Tab-separated table of C-alpha atoms in Angstrom:
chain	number	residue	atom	x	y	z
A	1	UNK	CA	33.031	116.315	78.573
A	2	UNK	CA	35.720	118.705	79.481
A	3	UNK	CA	35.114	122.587	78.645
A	4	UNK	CA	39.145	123.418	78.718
A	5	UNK	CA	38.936	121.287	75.712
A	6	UNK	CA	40.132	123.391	72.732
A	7	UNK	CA	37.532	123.653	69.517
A	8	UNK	CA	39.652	121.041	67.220
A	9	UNK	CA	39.532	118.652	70.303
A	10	UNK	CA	36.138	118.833	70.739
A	11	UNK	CA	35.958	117.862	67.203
A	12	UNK	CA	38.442	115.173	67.881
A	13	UNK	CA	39.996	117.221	64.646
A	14	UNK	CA	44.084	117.789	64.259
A	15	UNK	CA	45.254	121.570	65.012
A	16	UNK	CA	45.591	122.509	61.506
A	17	UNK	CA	43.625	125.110	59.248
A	18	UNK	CA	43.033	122.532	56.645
A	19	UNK	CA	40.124	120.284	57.154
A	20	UNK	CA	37.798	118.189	55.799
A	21	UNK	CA	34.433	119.973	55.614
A	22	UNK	CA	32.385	116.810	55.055
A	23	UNK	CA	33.930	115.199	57.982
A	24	UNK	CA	33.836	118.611	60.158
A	25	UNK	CA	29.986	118.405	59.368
A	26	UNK	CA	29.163	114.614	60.434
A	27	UNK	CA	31.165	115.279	63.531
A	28	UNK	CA	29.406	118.097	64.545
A	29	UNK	CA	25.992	116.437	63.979
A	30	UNK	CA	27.154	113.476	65.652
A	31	UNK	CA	28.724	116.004	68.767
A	32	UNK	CA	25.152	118.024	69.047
A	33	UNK	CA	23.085	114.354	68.821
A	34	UNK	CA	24.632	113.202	71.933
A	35	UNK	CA	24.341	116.450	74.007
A	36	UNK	CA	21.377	117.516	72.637
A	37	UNK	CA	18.582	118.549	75.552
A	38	UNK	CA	16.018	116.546	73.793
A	39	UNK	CA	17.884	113.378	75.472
A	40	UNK	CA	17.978	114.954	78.182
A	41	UNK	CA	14.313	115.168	79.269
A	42	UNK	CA	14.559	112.812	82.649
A	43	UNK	CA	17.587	113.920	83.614
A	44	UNK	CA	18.623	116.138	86.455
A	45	UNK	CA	18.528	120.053	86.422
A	46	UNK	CA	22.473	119.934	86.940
A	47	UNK	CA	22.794	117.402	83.885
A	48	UNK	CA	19.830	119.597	81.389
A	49	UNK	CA	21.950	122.638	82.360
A	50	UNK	CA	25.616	120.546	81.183
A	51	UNK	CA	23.648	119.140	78.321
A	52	UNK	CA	22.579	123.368	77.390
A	53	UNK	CA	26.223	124.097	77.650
A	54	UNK	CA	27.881	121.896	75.893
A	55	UNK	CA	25.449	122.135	73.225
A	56	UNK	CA	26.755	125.625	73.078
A	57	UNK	CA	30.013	124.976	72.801
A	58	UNK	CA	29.460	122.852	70.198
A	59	UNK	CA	27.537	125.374	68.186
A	60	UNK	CA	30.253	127.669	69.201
A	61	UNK	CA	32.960	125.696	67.914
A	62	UNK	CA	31.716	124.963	64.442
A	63	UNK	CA	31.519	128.140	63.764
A	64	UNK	CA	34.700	129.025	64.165
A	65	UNK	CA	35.992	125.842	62.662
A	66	UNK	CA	33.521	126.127	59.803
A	67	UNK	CA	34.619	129.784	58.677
A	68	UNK	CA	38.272	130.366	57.004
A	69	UNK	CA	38.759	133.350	58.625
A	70	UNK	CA	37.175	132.692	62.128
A	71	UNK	CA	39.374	129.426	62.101
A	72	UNK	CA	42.334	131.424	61.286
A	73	UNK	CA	41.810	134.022	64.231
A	74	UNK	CA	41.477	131.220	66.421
A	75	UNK	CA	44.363	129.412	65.590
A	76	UNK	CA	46.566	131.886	66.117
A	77	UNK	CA	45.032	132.586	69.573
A	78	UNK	CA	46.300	129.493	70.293
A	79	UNK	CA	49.199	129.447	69.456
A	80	UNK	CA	49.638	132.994	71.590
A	81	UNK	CA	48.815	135.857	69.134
A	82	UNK	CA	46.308	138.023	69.279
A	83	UNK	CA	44.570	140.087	66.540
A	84	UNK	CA	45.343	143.901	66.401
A	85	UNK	CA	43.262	146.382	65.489
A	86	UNK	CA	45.744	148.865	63.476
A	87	UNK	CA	47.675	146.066	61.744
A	88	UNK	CA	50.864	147.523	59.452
A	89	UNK	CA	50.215	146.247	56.037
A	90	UNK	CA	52.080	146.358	52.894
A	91	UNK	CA	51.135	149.698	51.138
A	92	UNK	CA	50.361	148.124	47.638
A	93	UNK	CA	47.712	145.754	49.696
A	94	UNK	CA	45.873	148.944	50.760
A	95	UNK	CA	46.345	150.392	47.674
A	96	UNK	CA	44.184	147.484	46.033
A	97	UNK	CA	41.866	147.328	48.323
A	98	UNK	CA	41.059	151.074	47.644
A	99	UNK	CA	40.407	150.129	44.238
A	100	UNK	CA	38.568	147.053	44.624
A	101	UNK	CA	36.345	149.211	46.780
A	102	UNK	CA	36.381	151.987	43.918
A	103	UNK	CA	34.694	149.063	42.018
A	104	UNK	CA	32.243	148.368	44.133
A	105	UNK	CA	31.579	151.494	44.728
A	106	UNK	CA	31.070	152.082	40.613
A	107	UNK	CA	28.775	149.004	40.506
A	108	UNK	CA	26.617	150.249	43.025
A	109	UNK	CA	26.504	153.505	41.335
A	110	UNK	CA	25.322	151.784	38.354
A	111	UNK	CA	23.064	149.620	40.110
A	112	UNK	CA	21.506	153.137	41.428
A	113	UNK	CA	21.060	154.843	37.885
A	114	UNK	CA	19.336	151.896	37.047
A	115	UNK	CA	16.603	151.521	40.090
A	116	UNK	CA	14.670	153.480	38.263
A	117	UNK	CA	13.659	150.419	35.879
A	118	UNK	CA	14.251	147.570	39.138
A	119	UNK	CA	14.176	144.821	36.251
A	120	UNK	CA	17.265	146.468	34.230
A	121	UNK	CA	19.484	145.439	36.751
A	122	UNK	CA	21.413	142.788	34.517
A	123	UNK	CA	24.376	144.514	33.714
A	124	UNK	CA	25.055	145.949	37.441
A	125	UNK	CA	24.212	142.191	38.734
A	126	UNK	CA	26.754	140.710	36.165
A	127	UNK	CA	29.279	143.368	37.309
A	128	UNK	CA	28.476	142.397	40.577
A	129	UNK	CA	28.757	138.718	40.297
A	130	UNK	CA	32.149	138.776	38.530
A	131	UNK	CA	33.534	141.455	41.432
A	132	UNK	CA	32.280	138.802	43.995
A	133	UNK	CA	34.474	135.582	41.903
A	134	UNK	CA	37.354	137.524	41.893
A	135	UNK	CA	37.231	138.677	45.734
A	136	UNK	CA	36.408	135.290	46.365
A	137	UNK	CA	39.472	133.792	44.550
A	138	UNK	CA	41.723	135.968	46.573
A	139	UNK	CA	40.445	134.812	49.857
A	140	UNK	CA	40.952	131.380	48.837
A	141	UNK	CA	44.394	132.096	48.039
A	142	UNK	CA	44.712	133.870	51.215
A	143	UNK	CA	43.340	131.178	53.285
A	144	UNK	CA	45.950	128.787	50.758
A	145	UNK	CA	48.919	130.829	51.863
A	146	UNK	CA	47.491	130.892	55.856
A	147	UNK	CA	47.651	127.395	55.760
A	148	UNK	CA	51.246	126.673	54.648
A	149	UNK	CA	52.408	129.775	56.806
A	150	UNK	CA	50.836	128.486	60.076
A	151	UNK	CA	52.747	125.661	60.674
A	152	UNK	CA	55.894	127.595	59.561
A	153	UNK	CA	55.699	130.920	59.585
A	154	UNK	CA	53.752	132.656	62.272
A	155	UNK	CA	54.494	136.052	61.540
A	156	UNK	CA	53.342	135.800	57.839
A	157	UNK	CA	50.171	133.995	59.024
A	158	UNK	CA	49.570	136.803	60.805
A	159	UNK	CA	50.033	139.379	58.297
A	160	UNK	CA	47.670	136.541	55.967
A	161	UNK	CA	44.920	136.601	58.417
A	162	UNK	CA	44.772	140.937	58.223
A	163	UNK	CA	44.240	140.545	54.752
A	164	UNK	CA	41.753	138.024	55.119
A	165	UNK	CA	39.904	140.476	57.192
A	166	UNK	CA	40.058	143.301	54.468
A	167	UNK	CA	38.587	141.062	51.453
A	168	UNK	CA	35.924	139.135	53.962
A	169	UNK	CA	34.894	142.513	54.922
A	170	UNK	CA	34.795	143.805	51.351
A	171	UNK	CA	32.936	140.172	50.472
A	172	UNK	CA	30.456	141.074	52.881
A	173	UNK	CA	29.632	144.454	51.519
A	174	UNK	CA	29.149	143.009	47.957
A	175	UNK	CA	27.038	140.553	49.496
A	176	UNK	CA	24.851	143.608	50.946
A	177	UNK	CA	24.526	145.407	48.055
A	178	UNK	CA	23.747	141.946	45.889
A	179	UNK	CA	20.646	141.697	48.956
A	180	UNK	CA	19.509	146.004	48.047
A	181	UNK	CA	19.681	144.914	44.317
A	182	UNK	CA	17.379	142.112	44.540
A	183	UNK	CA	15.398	143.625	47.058
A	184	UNK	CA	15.521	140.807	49.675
């Protein structure tokens, strides 16, 4: 196996941000059976440590491949751009995302008048799920428009895959507060 090998080839998967998640999934089951150390019991320290490492990378790799935005990053690492930390974005993007976190924000406040009584939670948890639909149903349209800008439009892809950031991030902290609701 050859490490310069980039994550979709190691998948034997085209370049693309669209892919089949099934297929992604029996590949990478099929990739870790053959490199797993298990069958590599008798064999030589050299060939345990290559079986180790490529397991890795193969861990590695789906999980970049497996996550929108993770697969997005990537791709446009290889296709030469790399990920700022400032980005410029539109102004009316930031201005929604200051009120989708406003939102959040008044769910958990309502979630936290209501800890008093931890089984009243049932309007703050609806709230909650129907924040989560909607963030999720712009980051599928994000990762839509990613994947009809990549092979087009690099600069826009670019911009896409900021954006992505913003509502993962935000997805992520309604995903917290979901766990200090239910007290996991």
């Amino acid at each position: 196996m050859d490490f310069n090998k980039n994550y979709f080839e190691i998948f034997q998967l085209p370049v693309a941000f669209d892919q089949d998640p099934d297929q992604l999934a029996a590949r990478y089951r099929q990739l870790q059976s053959s490199v797993h150390p298990d069958r590599f019991v008798d064999a030589s320290d050299q060939e345990k440590r290559l079986s180790l490492q490529w397991a890795t990378q193969i861990n590695a790799a789906y999980n970049v491949l497996v996550s929108g935005l993770d697969k997005a990053i990537y791709l446009l690492e290889l296709a030469g751009i790399s990920i700022e930390d400032n980005p410029q974005l539109d102004p009316g993007f930031l201005m929604d995302q200051i009120e989708l976190r406003e939102q959040l924000e008044d769910i958990s406040a309502t979630a936290a008048g209501r800890l008093v009584d931890p089984h009243d939670d049932s309007e703050a948890l609806h709230e909650l799920d129907a924040f989560k639909e909607k963030i999720k149903i712009e980051l599928h349209d994000l990762e839509k428009d990613f994947a009809v800008q990549y092979g087009t439009e690099l600069r826009a892809a670019e911009i896409t895959v900021y954006k992505m950031q913003f509502i993962n991030k935000l997805l992520l902290e309604a995903d917290k507060l979901e766990e200090k609701m239910l007290d996991y």
